[in-house]
PDB file of C-alpha atoms in Angstrom:
ATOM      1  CA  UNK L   1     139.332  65.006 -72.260  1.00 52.00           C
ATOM      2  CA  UNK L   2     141.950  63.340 -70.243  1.00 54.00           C
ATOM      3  CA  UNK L   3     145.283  62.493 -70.835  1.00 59.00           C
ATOM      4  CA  UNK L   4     147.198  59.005 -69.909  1.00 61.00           C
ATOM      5  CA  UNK L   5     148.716  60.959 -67.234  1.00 63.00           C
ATOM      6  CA  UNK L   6     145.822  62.224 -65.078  1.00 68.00           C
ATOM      7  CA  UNK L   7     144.176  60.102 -62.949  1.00 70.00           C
ATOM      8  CA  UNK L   8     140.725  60.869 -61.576  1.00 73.00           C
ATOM      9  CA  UNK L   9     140.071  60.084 -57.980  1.00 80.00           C
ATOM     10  CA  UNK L  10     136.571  59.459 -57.285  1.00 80.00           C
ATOM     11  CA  UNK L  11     135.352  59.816 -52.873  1.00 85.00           C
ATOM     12  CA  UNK L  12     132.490  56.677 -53.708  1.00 85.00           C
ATOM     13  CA  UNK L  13     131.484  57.166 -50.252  1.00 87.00           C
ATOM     14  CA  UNK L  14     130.699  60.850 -50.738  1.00 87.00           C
ATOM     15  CA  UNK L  15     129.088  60.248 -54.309  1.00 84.00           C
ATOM     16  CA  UNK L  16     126.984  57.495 -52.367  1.00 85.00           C
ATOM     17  CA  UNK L  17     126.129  59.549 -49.795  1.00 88.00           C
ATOM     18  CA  UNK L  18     125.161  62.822 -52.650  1.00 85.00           C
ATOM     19  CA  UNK L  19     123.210  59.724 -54.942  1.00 83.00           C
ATOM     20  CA  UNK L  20     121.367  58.378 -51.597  1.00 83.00           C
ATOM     21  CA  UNK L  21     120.393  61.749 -50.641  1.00 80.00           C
ATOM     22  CA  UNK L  22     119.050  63.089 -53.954  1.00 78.00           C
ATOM     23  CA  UNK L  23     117.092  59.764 -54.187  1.00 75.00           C
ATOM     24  CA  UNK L  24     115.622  60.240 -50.520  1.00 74.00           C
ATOM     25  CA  UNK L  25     114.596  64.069 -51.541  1.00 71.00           C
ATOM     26  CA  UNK L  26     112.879  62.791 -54.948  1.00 66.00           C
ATOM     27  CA  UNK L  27     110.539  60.090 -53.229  1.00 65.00           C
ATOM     28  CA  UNK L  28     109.555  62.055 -49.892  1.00 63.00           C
ATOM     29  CA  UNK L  29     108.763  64.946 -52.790  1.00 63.00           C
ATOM     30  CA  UNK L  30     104.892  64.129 -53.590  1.00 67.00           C
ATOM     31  CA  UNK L  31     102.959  64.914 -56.368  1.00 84.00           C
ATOM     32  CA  UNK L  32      99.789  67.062 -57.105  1.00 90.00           C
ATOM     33  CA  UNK L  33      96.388  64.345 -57.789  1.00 93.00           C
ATOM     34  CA  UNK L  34      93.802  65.448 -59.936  1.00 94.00           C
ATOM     35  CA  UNK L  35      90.512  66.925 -57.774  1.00 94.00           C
ATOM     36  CA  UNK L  36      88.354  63.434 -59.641  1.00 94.00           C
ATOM     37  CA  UNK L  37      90.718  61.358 -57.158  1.00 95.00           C
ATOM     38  CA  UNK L  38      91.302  63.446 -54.292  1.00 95.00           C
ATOM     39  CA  UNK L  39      87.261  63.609 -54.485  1.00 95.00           C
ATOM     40  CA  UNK L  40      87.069  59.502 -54.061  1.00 95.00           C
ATOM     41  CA  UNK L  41      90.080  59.608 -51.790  1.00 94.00           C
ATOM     42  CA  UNK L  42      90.103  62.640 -49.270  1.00 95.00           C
ATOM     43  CA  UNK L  43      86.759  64.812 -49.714  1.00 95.00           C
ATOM     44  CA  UNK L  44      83.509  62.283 -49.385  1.00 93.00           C
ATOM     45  CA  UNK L  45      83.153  61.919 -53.030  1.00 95.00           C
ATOM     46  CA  UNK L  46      81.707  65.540 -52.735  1.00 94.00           C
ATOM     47  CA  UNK L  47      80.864  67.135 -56.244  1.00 94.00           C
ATOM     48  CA  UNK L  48      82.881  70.297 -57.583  1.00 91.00           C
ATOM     49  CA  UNK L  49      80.382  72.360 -57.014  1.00 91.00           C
ATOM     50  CA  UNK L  50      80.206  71.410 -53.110  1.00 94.00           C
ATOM     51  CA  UNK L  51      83.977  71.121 -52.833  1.00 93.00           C
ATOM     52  CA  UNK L  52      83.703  75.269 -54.660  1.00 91.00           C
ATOM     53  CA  UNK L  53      80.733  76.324 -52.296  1.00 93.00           C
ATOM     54  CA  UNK L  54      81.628  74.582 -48.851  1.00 95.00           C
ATOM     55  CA  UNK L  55      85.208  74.614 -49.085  1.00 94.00           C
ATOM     56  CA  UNK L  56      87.108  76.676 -51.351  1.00 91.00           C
ATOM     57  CA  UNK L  57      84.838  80.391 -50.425  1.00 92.00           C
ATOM     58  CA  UNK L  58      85.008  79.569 -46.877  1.00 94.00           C
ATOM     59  CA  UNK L  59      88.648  78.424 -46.649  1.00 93.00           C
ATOM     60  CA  UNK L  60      89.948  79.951 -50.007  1.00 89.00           C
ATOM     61  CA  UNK L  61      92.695  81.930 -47.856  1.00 90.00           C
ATOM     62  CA  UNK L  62      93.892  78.555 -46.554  1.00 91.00           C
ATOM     63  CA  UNK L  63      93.552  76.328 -49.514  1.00 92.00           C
ATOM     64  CA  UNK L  64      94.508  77.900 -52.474  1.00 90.00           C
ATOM     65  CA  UNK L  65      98.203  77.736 -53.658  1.00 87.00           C
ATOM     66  CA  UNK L  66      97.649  80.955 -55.070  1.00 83.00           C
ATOM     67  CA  UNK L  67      96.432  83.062 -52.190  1.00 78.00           C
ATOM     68  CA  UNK L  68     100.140  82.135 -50.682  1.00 75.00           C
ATOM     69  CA  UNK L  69      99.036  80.402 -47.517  1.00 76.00           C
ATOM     70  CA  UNK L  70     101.377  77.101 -45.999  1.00 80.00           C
ATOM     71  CA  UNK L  71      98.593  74.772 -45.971  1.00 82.00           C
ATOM     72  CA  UNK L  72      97.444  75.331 -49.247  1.00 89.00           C
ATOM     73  CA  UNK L  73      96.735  72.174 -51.039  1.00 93.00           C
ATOM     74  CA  UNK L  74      94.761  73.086 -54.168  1.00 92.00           C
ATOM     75  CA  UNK L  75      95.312  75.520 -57.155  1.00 90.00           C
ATOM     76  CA  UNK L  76      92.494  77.564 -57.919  1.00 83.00           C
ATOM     77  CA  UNK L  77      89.196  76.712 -60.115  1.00 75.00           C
ATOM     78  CA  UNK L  78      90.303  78.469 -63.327  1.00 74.00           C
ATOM     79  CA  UNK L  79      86.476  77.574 -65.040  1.00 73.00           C
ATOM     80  CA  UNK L  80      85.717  74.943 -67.573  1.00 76.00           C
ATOM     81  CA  UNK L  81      88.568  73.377 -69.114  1.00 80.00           C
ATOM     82  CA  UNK L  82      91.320  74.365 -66.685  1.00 82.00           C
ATOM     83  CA  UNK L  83      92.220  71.307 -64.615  1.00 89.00           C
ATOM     84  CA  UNK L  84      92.016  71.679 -60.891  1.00 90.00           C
ATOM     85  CA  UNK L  85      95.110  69.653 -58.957  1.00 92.00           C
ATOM     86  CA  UNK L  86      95.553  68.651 -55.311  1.00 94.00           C
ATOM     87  CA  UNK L  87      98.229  67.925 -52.835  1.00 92.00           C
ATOM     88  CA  UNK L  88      97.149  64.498 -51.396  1.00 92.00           C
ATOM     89  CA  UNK L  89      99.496  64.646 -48.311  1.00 90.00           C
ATOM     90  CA  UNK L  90      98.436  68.598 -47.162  1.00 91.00           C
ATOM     91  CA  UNK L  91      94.837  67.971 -48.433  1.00 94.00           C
ATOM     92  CA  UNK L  92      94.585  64.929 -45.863  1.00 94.00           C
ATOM     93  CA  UNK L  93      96.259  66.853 -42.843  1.00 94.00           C
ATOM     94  CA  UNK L  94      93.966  69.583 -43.734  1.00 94.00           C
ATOM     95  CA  UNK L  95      90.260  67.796 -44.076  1.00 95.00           C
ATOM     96  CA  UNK L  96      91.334  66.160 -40.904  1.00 95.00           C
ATOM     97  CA  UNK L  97      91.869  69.358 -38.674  1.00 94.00           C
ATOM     98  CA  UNK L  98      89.062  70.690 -39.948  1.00 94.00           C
ATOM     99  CA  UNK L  99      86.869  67.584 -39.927  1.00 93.00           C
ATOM    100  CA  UNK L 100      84.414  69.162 -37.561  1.00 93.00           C
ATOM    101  CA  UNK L 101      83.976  72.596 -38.584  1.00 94.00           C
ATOM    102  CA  UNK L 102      82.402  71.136 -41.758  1.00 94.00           C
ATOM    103  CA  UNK L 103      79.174  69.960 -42.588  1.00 94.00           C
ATOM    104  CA  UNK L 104      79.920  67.096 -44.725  1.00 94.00           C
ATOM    105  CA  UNK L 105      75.801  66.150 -45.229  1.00 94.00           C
ATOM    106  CA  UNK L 106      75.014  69.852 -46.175  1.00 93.00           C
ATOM    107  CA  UNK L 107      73.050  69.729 -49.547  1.00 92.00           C
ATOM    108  CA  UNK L 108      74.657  70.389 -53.044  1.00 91.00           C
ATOM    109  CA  UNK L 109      74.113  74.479 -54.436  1.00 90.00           C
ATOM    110  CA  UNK L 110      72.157  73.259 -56.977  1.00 86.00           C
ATOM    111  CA  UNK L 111      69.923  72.034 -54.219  1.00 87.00           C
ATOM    112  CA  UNK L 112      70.553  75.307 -52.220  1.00 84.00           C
ATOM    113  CA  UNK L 113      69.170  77.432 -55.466  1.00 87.00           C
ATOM    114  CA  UNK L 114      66.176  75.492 -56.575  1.00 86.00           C
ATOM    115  CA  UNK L 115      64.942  75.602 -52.966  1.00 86.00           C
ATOM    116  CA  UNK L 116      65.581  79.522 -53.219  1.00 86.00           C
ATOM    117  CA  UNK L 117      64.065  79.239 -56.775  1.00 86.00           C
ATOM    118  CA  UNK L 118      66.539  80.867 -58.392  1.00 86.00           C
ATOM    119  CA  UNK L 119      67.226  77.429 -60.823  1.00 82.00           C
ATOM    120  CA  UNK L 120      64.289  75.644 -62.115  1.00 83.00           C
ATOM    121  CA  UNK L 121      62.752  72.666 -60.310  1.00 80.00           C
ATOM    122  CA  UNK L 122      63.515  69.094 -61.745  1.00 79.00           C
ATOM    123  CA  UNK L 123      60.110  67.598 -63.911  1.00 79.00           C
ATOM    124  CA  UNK L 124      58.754  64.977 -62.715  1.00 79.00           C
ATOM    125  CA  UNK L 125      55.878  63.176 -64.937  1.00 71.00           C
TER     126      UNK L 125
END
Protein backbone atom coordinates (compact mmCIF):
# COMPACT_ATOMS: atom_id res chain seq x y z
CA UNK A 1 0.00 0.00 0.00
CA UNK A 2 1.26 3.44 -0.50
CA UNK A 3 1.24 6.34 1.45
CA UNK A 4 0.40 10.16 0.27
CA UNK A 5 4.00 10.65 0.53
CA UNK A 6 5.58 8.16 -1.91
CA UNK A 7 5.48 8.73 -5.29
CA UNK A 8 6.01 5.97 -7.83
CA UNK A 9 8.09 6.76 -10.84
CA UNK A 10 7.27 4.69 -13.70
CA UNK A 11 10.49 4.52 -16.98
CA UNK A 12 7.20 4.17 -19.78
CA UNK A 13 9.83 3.86 -22.27
CA UNK A 14 11.43 0.86 -20.58
CA UNK A 15 7.92 -0.75 -19.66
CA UNK A 16 7.18 -0.17 -23.52
CA UNK A 17 10.10 -1.53 -24.58
CA UNK A 18 9.61 -4.94 -21.76
CA UNK A 19 5.50 -4.95 -23.09
CA UNK A 20 6.73 -4.75 -26.94
CA UNK A 21 9.18 -7.39 -26.42
CA UNK A 22 7.09 -9.95 -24.51
CA UNK A 23 4.41 -9.38 -27.23
CA UNK A 24 7.05 -9.98 -30.14
CA UNK A 25 8.27 -13.37 -28.19
CA UNK A 26 4.46 -14.59 -27.78
CA UNK A 27 3.51 -14.27 -31.61
CA UNK A 28 6.93 -15.51 -33.27
CA UNK A 29 6.23 -18.55 -30.51
CA UNK A 30 4.07 -21.11 -32.76
CA UNK A 31 1.89 -23.65 -31.82
CA UNK A 32 1.73 -27.53 -32.20
CA UNK A 33 -1.34 -28.51 -35.20
CA UNK A 34 -3.02 -31.61 -34.89
CA UNK A 35 -1.42 -34.52 -37.46
CA UNK A 36 -5.50 -34.35 -39.38
CA UNK A 37 -4.20 -30.74 -40.53
CA UNK A 38 -0.63 -30.98 -40.89
CA UNK A 39 -1.80 -34.15 -43.13
CA UNK A 40 -3.97 -31.62 -45.58
CA UNK A 41 -1.35 -28.94 -45.10
CA UNK A 42 2.36 -30.28 -45.11
CA UNK A 43 2.38 -34.24 -45.77
CA UNK A 44 0.23 -35.01 -49.21
CA UNK A 45 -2.84 -35.84 -47.36
CA UNK A 46 -0.87 -39.13 -46.59
CA UNK A 47 -2.81 -41.53 -44.13
CA UNK A 48 -1.39 -42.29 -40.49
CA UNK A 49 -0.43 -45.33 -41.31
CA UNK A 50 1.91 -44.02 -44.30
CA UNK A 51 2.99 -40.96 -42.34
CA UNK A 52 3.99 -44.16 -39.29
CA UNK A 53 5.58 -46.53 -42.00
CA UNK A 54 7.40 -44.01 -44.47
CA UNK A 55 8.24 -41.41 -42.14
CA UNK A 56 8.27 -41.78 -38.56
CA UNK A 57 10.54 -45.61 -38.63
CA UNK A 58 12.79 -44.19 -41.13
CA UNK A 59 13.29 -40.70 -39.64
CA UNK A 60 12.01 -41.42 -36.02
CA UNK A 61 15.58 -40.14 -34.69
CA UNK A 62 14.89 -36.84 -36.47
CA UNK A 63 11.24 -36.35 -35.97
CA UNK A 64 10.20 -37.26 -32.78
CA UNK A 65 10.23 -34.66 -29.90
CA UNK A 66 10.91 -37.40 -27.74
CA UNK A 67 14.00 -39.01 -29.18
CA UNK A 68 15.62 -35.32 -28.34
CA UNK A 69 16.68 -34.37 -31.83
CA UNK A 70 16.52 -30.22 -33.02
CA UNK A 71 14.39 -30.83 -35.90
CA UNK A 72 11.93 -32.75 -34.29
CA UNK A 73 8.50 -31.69 -35.21
CA UNK A 74 6.13 -34.42 -34.01
CA UNK A 75 5.47 -36.19 -30.61
CA UNK A 76 5.32 -39.75 -30.81
CA UNK A 77 2.24 -42.16 -31.87
CA UNK A 78 1.16 -43.13 -28.34
CA UNK A 79 -1.73 -45.81 -30.05
CA UNK A 80 -5.41 -45.27 -30.27
CA UNK A 81 -6.71 -42.50 -28.39
CA UNK A 82 -3.53 -40.53 -27.72
CA UNK A 83 -3.53 -37.49 -30.00
CA UNK A 84 -0.55 -37.06 -32.23
CA UNK A 85 0.57 -33.05 -32.58
CA UNK A 86 2.86 -31.30 -35.06
CA UNK A 87 5.04 -28.30 -35.34
CA UNK A 88 3.80 -26.64 -38.61
CA UNK A 89 6.87 -24.31 -39.02
CA UNK A 90 9.79 -27.33 -38.37
CA UNK A 91 7.46 -29.90 -40.08
CA UNK A 92 7.53 -27.62 -43.35
CA UNK A 93 11.42 -26.92 -43.23
CA UNK A 94 11.73 -30.54 -42.69
CA UNK A 95 9.38 -32.26 -45.62
CA UNK A 96 11.11 -29.74 -47.75
CA UNK A 97 14.84 -30.86 -47.19
CA UNK A 98 13.89 -34.07 -47.43
CA UNK A 99 11.46 -33.76 -50.34
CA UNK A 100 13.50 -36.07 -52.48
CA UNK A 101 14.64 -38.77 -50.38
CA UNK A 102 10.94 -39.72 -50.11
CA UNK A 103 8.72 -41.58 -52.14
CA UNK A 104 5.62 -39.69 -51.82
CA UNK A 105 3.53 -42.28 -54.48
CA UNK A 106 4.79 -45.40 -52.50
CA UNK A 107 1.63 -47.53 -51.67
CA UNK A 108 -0.18 -47.51 -48.21
CA UNK A 109 1.04 -50.78 -45.62
CA UNK A 110 -2.15 -52.04 -45.85
CA UNK A 111 -1.41 -52.33 -49.52
CA UNK A 112 2.22 -53.48 -48.72
CA UNK A 113 0.64 -56.56 -46.48
CA UNK A 114 -2.18 -57.82 -48.58
CA UNK A 115 0.28 -58.02 -51.50
CA UNK A 116 2.58 -60.06 -48.98
CA UNK A 117 -0.69 -61.79 -47.84
CA UNK A 118 -0.27 -61.32 -44.53
CA UNK A 119 -3.95 -59.18 -44.35
CA UNK A 120 -6.80 -60.53 -46.23
CA UNK A 121 -7.63 -59.42 -49.77
CA UNK A 122 -10.62 -56.92 -50.23
CA UNK A 123 -14.08 -59.00 -51.71
CA UNK A 124 -15.11 -58.10 -54.59
CA UNK A 125 -18.65 -59.61 -55.86
Amino acid sequence: MLNNSTKLEIDYDKLATLVSDKLAQKLTTHRLIPLHQARVEILHRKSPEWIKHYLVKPYGDEILFERGANTAWMNEPSGTGHRVYVDPIKATKWVKAHESEIDWRSPEPITLRRAAGLSPQIKRN
